[in-house]
Coordinates of C-alpha atoms in Angstrom, one line a residue:
M12 CA 89.6 142.2 -127.9
Q13 CA 92.2 141.6 -130.6
T14 CA 93.3 138.4 -128.8
F15 CA 89.7 137.3 -128.6
T16 CA 89.2 138.0 -132.3
K17 CA 92.3 136.0 -133.2
I18 CA 91.1 133.0 -131.2
I19 CA 87.6 133.1 -132.8
S20 CA 89.2 133.4 -136.3
G21 CA 91.5 130.5 -135.6
L22 CA 88.6 128.4 -134.4
L23 CA 86.6 129.2 -137.6
L24 CA 89.6 128.4 -139.8
T25 CA 90.1 125.1 -138.0
A26 CA 86.5 124.2 -138.3
S27 CA 86.6 124.9 -142.1
L28 CA 89.6 122.6 -142.5
V29 CA 88.4 119.7 -140.4
G30 CA 85.5 117.7 -141.7
P31 CA 83.1 115.3 -140.0
A32 CA 85.1 112.3 -141.0
D33 CA 88.3 113.8 -139.4
L34 CA 86.5 114.6 -136.2
A35 CA 85.0 111.0 -136.0
Q36 CA 88.5 109.6 -136.4
A37 CA 90.1 111.8 -133.7
A38 CA 92.4 109.9 -131.4
P39 CA 90.8 108.9 -128.1
K40 CA 92.1 110.8 -125.0
K41 CA 95.1 109.0 -123.5
D42 CA 96.6 111.5 -121.1
F43 CA 94.8 112.4 -117.8
K44 CA 95.5 114.8 -115.0
V45 CA 94.5 114.3 -111.3
A46 CA 94.8 116.9 -108.6
W47 CA 94.9 116.2 -104.9
S48 CA 95.7 118.0 -101.7
I49 CA 97.0 117.2 -98.2
Y50 CA 94.5 115.3 -96.0
V51 CA 94.7 111.9 -94.3
G52 CA 92.1 110.4 -96.6
W53 CA 93.9 111.7 -99.7
M54 CA 97.5 110.9 -98.9
P55 CA 97.3 107.5 -100.7
W56 CA 97.3 109.4 -104.1
G57 CA 100.8 110.9 -103.5
Y58 CA 102.1 107.6 -102.2
A59 CA 100.7 105.7 -105.2
A60 CA 102.3 108.2 -107.6
D61 CA 105.7 107.9 -105.8
H62 CA 105.6 104.1 -105.7
G63 CA 104.6 103.2 -109.3
I64 CA 101.1 102.2 -108.5
V65 CA 99.6 105.0 -110.6
K66 CA 101.8 103.9 -113.6
K67 CA 101.0 100.3 -113.1
W68 CA 97.2 100.8 -113.5
A69 CA 97.6 103.5 -116.2
D70 CA 99.8 101.1 -118.2
K71 CA 97.2 98.3 -117.8
Y72 CA 94.6 100.5 -119.6
G73 CA 97.1 102.0 -122.1
I74 CA 96.8 105.5 -120.7
K75 CA 98.9 108.0 -118.8
I76 CA 97.9 109.6 -115.5
E77 CA 99.7 112.6 -114.0
V78 CA 99.0 113.1 -110.3
T79 CA 99.7 116.6 -108.9
Q80 CA 99.7 117.6 -105.3
F81 CA 98.2 121.1 -104.4
N82 CA 99.1 122.8 -101.2
D83 CA 95.9 124.9 -101.6
Y84 CA 92.8 122.7 -101.5
V85 CA 90.5 125.4 -102.9
E86 CA 92.9 126.1 -105.8
S87 CA 92.9 122.4 -106.7
M88 CA 89.1 122.5 -107.1
N89 CA 89.3 125.8 -109.0
Q90 CA 91.8 124.3 -111.5
Y91 CA 89.6 121.3 -111.9
T92 CA 86.6 123.4 -112.5
A93 CA 88.5 125.5 -115.1
G94 CA 89.2 122.3 -117.0
A95 CA 92.9 122.0 -116.3
Y96 CA 92.4 118.6 -114.5
D97 CA 90.2 115.6 -115.3
A98 CA 89.7 114.6 -111.6
V99 CA 90.2 116.0 -108.1
T100 CA 90.0 115.1 -104.5
L101 CA 87.2 117.0 -102.7
T102 CA 84.4 116.6 -100.1
N103 CA 80.8 116.0 -101.0
M104 CA 79.9 119.6 -99.9
D105 CA 82.7 121.3 -101.9
G106 CA 82.0 119.1 -105.0
L107 CA 78.5 120.6 -105.0
S108 CA 79.4 124.2 -104.2
I109 CA 82.4 124.6 -106.5
P110 CA 82.5 122.5 -109.7
A111 CA 78.8 121.5 -109.8
A112 CA 77.6 125.1 -109.0
G113 CA 80.2 126.3 -111.6
G114 CA 78.4 124.2 -114.3
V115 CA 80.9 121.4 -114.4
D116 CA 79.1 118.0 -114.5
T117 CA 81.1 116.0 -111.9
T118 CA 80.9 112.3 -110.8
A119 CA 82.1 110.8 -107.6
V120 CA 84.2 107.9 -108.9
I121 CA 85.4 106.8 -105.4
V122 CA 83.8 107.4 -102.0
G123 CA 86.9 107.0 -100.0
D124 CA 86.0 107.8 -96.4
F125 CA 84.1 110.0 -94.1
S126 CA 85.4 112.2 -91.3
N127 CA 84.7 110.5 -88.0
G128 CA 86.4 112.9 -85.6
N129 CA 88.9 114.7 -87.8
D130 CA 86.8 117.9 -87.8
A131 CA 86.1 119.6 -84.5
V132 CA 84.6 122.5 -82.6
I133 CA 87.2 123.6 -80.0
L134 CA 86.6 126.0 -77.1
K135 CA 89.2 127.7 -74.9
D136 CA 88.8 127.2 -71.1
K137 CA 85.3 125.9 -71.6
T138 CA 84.1 122.3 -71.6
Q139 CA 80.5 122.3 -72.9
L140 CA 79.2 123.1 -76.4
A141 CA 76.5 125.3 -74.9
D142 CA 79.3 127.7 -73.8
I143 CA 79.8 128.7 -77.4
K144 CA 76.8 130.9 -77.4
G145 CA 77.7 134.6 -77.6
Q146 CA 81.3 133.8 -78.8
S147 CA 83.1 134.7 -81.9
V148 CA 84.0 131.5 -83.8
N149 CA 87.0 131.4 -86.1
L150 CA 86.7 129.1 -89.1
V151 CA 87.1 128.9 -92.8
E152 CA 83.9 130.4 -93.9
F153 CA 81.6 128.3 -96.1
S154 CA 83.9 125.3 -95.7
V155 CA 83.0 121.9 -94.0
S156 CA 84.0 123.7 -90.8
H157 CA 81.1 126.1 -91.3
Y158 CA 78.8 123.2 -91.9
L159 CA 80.0 121.4 -88.8
L160 CA 79.4 124.5 -86.7
A161 CA 75.8 124.6 -88.1
R162 CA 75.2 121.0 -87.2
A163 CA 76.8 121.5 -83.7
L164 CA 74.5 124.5 -83.0
E165 CA 71.5 122.6 -84.3
S166 CA 72.3 119.8 -81.8
I167 CA 71.7 122.1 -78.8
G168 CA 68.8 124.0 -80.3
A169 CA 70.8 127.0 -81.3
S170 CA 71.7 128.6 -84.6
E171 CA 74.3 130.8 -86.2
R172 CA 72.5 133.8 -84.8
D173 CA 73.8 132.8 -81.4
V174 CA 77.5 133.2 -82.4
K175 CA 79.6 135.5 -84.6
V176 CA 81.6 133.7 -87.4
V177 CA 85.0 135.1 -88.1
N178 CA 86.5 134.0 -91.4
T179 CA 90.0 132.7 -90.8
S180 CA 92.5 131.0 -93.1
D181 CA 93.4 127.4 -92.2
A182 CA 97.0 128.5 -92.4
D183 CA 96.4 131.0 -89.5
M184 CA 94.2 128.9 -87.3
V185 CA 96.7 127.4 -84.9
A186 CA 98.4 130.8 -84.3
A187 CA 95.0 132.4 -83.9
F188 CA 94.0 130.1 -81.1
Q189 CA 97.1 131.2 -79.2
T190 CA 95.9 134.8 -79.1
A191 CA 93.9 136.2 -76.2
D192 CA 91.1 137.4 -78.6
V193 CA 90.2 134.0 -79.9
S194 CA 88.2 131.7 -77.7
S195 CA 86.5 129.3 -80.2
V196 CA 87.6 127.7 -83.5
V197 CA 86.3 125.0 -85.9
T198 CA 88.8 123.3 -88.0
W199 CA 90.2 119.9 -89.3
N200 CA 93.2 117.7 -88.7
P201 CA 96.1 118.0 -88.5
L202 CA 95.2 121.5 -87.2
V203 CA 92.9 120.0 -84.6
S204 CA 95.6 117.9 -83.1
S205 CA 98.0 120.9 -82.9
I206 CA 95.4 123.1 -81.2
L207 CA 94.5 120.4 -78.7
E208 CA 98.1 120.3 -77.5
N209 CA 97.2 123.6 -75.7
P210 CA 96.0 122.8 -72.2
S211 CA 93.2 125.4 -72.5
A212 CA 91.7 123.7 -75.6
K213 CA 88.7 121.4 -75.4
A214 CA 87.0 119.7 -78.3
V215 CA 83.3 120.0 -77.5
F216 CA 81.9 118.6 -80.8
D217 CA 83.4 116.7 -83.6
S218 CA 82.4 115.0 -86.9
S219 CA 81.9 111.6 -85.1
K220 CA 78.6 113.1 -83.9
I221 CA 77.5 113.4 -87.5
P222 CA 78.9 110.2 -89.1
G223 CA 78.7 109.9 -92.8
E224 CA 78.1 113.6 -93.5
I225 CA 81.6 115.0 -94.3
I226 CA 82.6 112.6 -97.2
D227 CA 85.9 112.5 -99.0
L228 CA 85.8 111.7 -102.7
M229 CA 87.8 111.3 -105.8
A230 CA 85.6 113.0 -108.4
A231 CA 86.0 113.3 -112.2
N232 CA 84.6 115.2 -115.0
T233 CA 81.5 113.3 -116.1
D234 CA 82.0 113.8 -119.8
V235 CA 85.6 112.7 -119.6
L236 CA 84.6 109.6 -117.6
A237 CA 81.8 108.7 -120.0
D238 CA 84.2 108.9 -123.0
N239 CA 87.0 107.1 -121.2
P240 CA 85.6 104.6 -118.7
D241 CA 89.1 103.0 -118.4
F242 CA 90.2 106.2 -116.6
G243 CA 87.7 105.5 -113.9
K244 CA 88.7 101.9 -113.7
A245 CA 92.4 102.9 -113.3
L246 CA 91.5 105.3 -110.5
A247 CA 89.7 102.6 -108.6
G248 CA 92.5 100.1 -109.2
I249 CA 95.1 102.6 -107.9
W250 CA 93.0 103.5 -104.9
Y251 CA 92.3 100.0 -103.6
E252 CA 95.7 98.7 -104.2
T253 CA 97.2 101.6 -102.3
L254 CA 94.7 101.2 -99.4
A255 CA 95.6 97.6 -99.1
V256 CA 99.2 98.6 -98.5
M257 CA 98.3 101.6 -96.2
T258 CA 96.1 99.5 -93.9
A259 CA 98.2 96.4 -93.7
D260 CA 99.5 95.2 -90.4
S261 CA 103.0 94.6 -91.8
P262 CA 106.3 96.3 -92.0
E263 CA 105.3 97.6 -95.5
G264 CA 102.1 99.0 -94.1
K265 CA 103.8 100.7 -91.3
A266 CA 106.4 102.2 -93.6
A267 CA 103.7 103.4 -95.9
R268 CA 101.8 105.1 -93.0
E269 CA 105.0 106.6 -91.8
E270 CA 105.8 108.0 -95.2
M271 CA 102.3 109.4 -95.6
G272 CA 102.5 111.0 -92.2
K273 CA 105.8 112.7 -92.9
A274 CA 104.4 114.0 -96.3
S275 CA 101.4 115.5 -94.4
G276 CA 103.5 117.2 -91.8
T277 CA 103.2 114.7 -88.9
D278 CA 104.8 111.4 -87.8
L279 CA 103.6 107.8 -87.7
K280 CA 101.7 108.2 -84.4
G281 CA 100.0 111.4 -85.6
F282 CA 99.0 109.9 -88.9
E283 CA 97.6 106.8 -87.3
A284 CA 95.6 109.0 -84.9
Q285 CA 94.1 110.8 -87.9
M286 CA 93.3 107.5 -89.5
A287 CA 91.5 106.4 -86.3
A288 CA 89.3 109.5 -86.7
T289 CA 88.5 108.6 -90.3
K290 CA 86.0 105.9 -91.4
L291 CA 88.2 104.7 -94.3
F292 CA 86.4 102.4 -96.8
D293 CA 89.4 100.1 -97.5
K294 CA 87.1 97.4 -98.8
P295 CA 85.3 98.4 -102.0
A296 CA 82.1 96.5 -101.0
D297 CA 81.8 98.7 -97.9
A298 CA 82.1 101.8 -100.1
V299 CA 79.4 100.5 -102.4
S300 CA 77.0 99.8 -99.5
F301 CA 77.6 103.3 -98.0
T302 CA 77.1 105.0 -101.3
A303 CA 74.0 103.0 -102.2
S304 CA 72.4 103.6 -98.8
P305 CA 69.3 105.9 -98.5
E306 CA 71.3 107.8 -95.9
L307 CA 73.5 109.4 -98.6
G308 CA 70.4 111.1 -100.2
K309 CA 69.4 112.5 -96.8
T310 CA 73.0 113.8 -96.2
M311 CA 73.1 115.5 -99.6
D312 CA 69.7 117.1 -99.1
R313 CA 71.0 118.5 -95.8
V314 CA 74.2 119.7 -97.5
R315 CA 72.4 121.4 -100.4
Q316 CA 70.0 123.2 -98.0
F317 CA 73.0 124.5 -96.1
L318 CA 74.7 125.7 -99.3
F319 CA 71.5 127.3 -100.5
A320 CA 71.1 129.2 -97.2
K321 CA 74.7 130.5 -97.7
G322 CA 74.1 131.5 -101.3
L323 CA 76.6 128.9 -102.6
L324 CA 74.6 127.2 -105.3
G325 CA 75.5 129.6 -108.0
N326 CA 74.7 133.3 -108.8
G327 CA 71.1 134.1 -108.3
A328 CA 70.0 130.5 -107.3
A329 CA 66.4 131.0 -106.3
Y330 CA 65.9 127.6 -104.6
A331 CA 67.9 124.6 -103.4
D332 CA 66.6 122.5 -106.3
V333 CA 68.6 124.5 -108.9
I334 CA 71.3 121.8 -109.2
G335 CA 70.4 118.2 -109.7
I336 CA 72.2 115.5 -107.6
S337 CA 72.0 112.0 -109.1
L338 CA 72.1 109.1 -106.7
P339 CA 73.0 105.4 -107.4
D340 CA 69.4 104.2 -107.4
G341 CA 68.6 106.6 -110.3
S342 CA 66.8 109.2 -108.2
V343 CA 67.6 112.8 -108.4
L344 CA 67.6 115.5 -105.7
G345 CA 66.7 118.8 -107.4
D346 CA 66.4 119.7 -111.1
K347 CA 66.5 116.5 -113.2
A348 CA 67.2 118.7 -116.2
N349 CA 70.3 120.2 -114.6
V350 CA 72.1 117.3 -113.0
K351 CA 75.7 118.4 -112.2
F352 CA 76.7 116.1 -109.4
R353 CA 76.5 112.4 -109.5
F354 CA 77.2 109.5 -107.2
V355 CA 77.8 106.1 -108.8
T356 CA 79.0 102.7 -107.6
D357 CA 80.1 101.3 -110.9
Y358 CA 83.9 101.5 -110.4
M359 CA 83.9 100.6 -106.7
D360 CA 81.6 97.7 -107.5
A361 CA 84.0 96.5 -110.2
A362 CA 86.8 96.6 -107.7
A363 CA 84.7 94.6 -105.2
K364 CA 84.0 92.0 -107.8
G365 CA 87.7 91.8 -108.9
S366 CA 86.7 92.8 -112.4
L367 CA 88.9 95.9 -112.9

């Protein structure tokens, strides 16, 4: 309590010493912090930081951008939500359930890709999805794996009532599948590839069956972005320059993919296999088209209904409309007075037009 009192007293003293004119003349924000975590679609951020691409674009706009890798994906989002970072890599579902549901207005600056096979339902000694009925399913509860399971069950006219979900850390997933007690898992790459090396493992459903629903983003604090649009432009510039290198059929491109693969715990072959299971929007015009498509609204409606059913739209959320989701055409899913998650095409479109 004493510490809290000191903080309040300090804030009051500061307010009494700083007048409106001083506040109006406050220096614009120049330093920005970006958090990212290991995943095939986010590896370009680490490469860009290591190879001077981040600095190049930051310098162009007279700012500084610090890019930090997190080994714990959830922690990276928690740190962003707490205000320690200005932008973070996350999925469309997690962006809604963590920062947006936590009250942090968040904008998807870059729609980078969607999972097109990287996430999978895997059974042991069974070959049909219908065989999952009655089984215990190990997965990271309330993650995109949980969502994939729900969509898989829906595809065969079943529901979560037909299985038992066992919450399992992604760090333990590969080892868990080797045990006699575990017969079914849902996870993502590179864990999927590791598990499928077991002769008894069979992928019976994957994200290619629900294309465009598990979307990987670079998202930023909406207020920070509004006050500092050059930050968003720099992020877009970094992203598309790095993708041009990553996807190039050249010695430089191969070296980049090999480096990203090693950094993510695999090799060139493994990394390229993961890329093949990812719909990567290496051309900004394609990202704009995908984001502006009516299908995005349908996907986000399905995602928010899932999150509401799991109680993940904030404490005491009485309905799925509690959080507003703004789409590029200006329409809003949910509460227009409480928009906390936004999809825009501005920065990707600027990249497509060469106007960054």
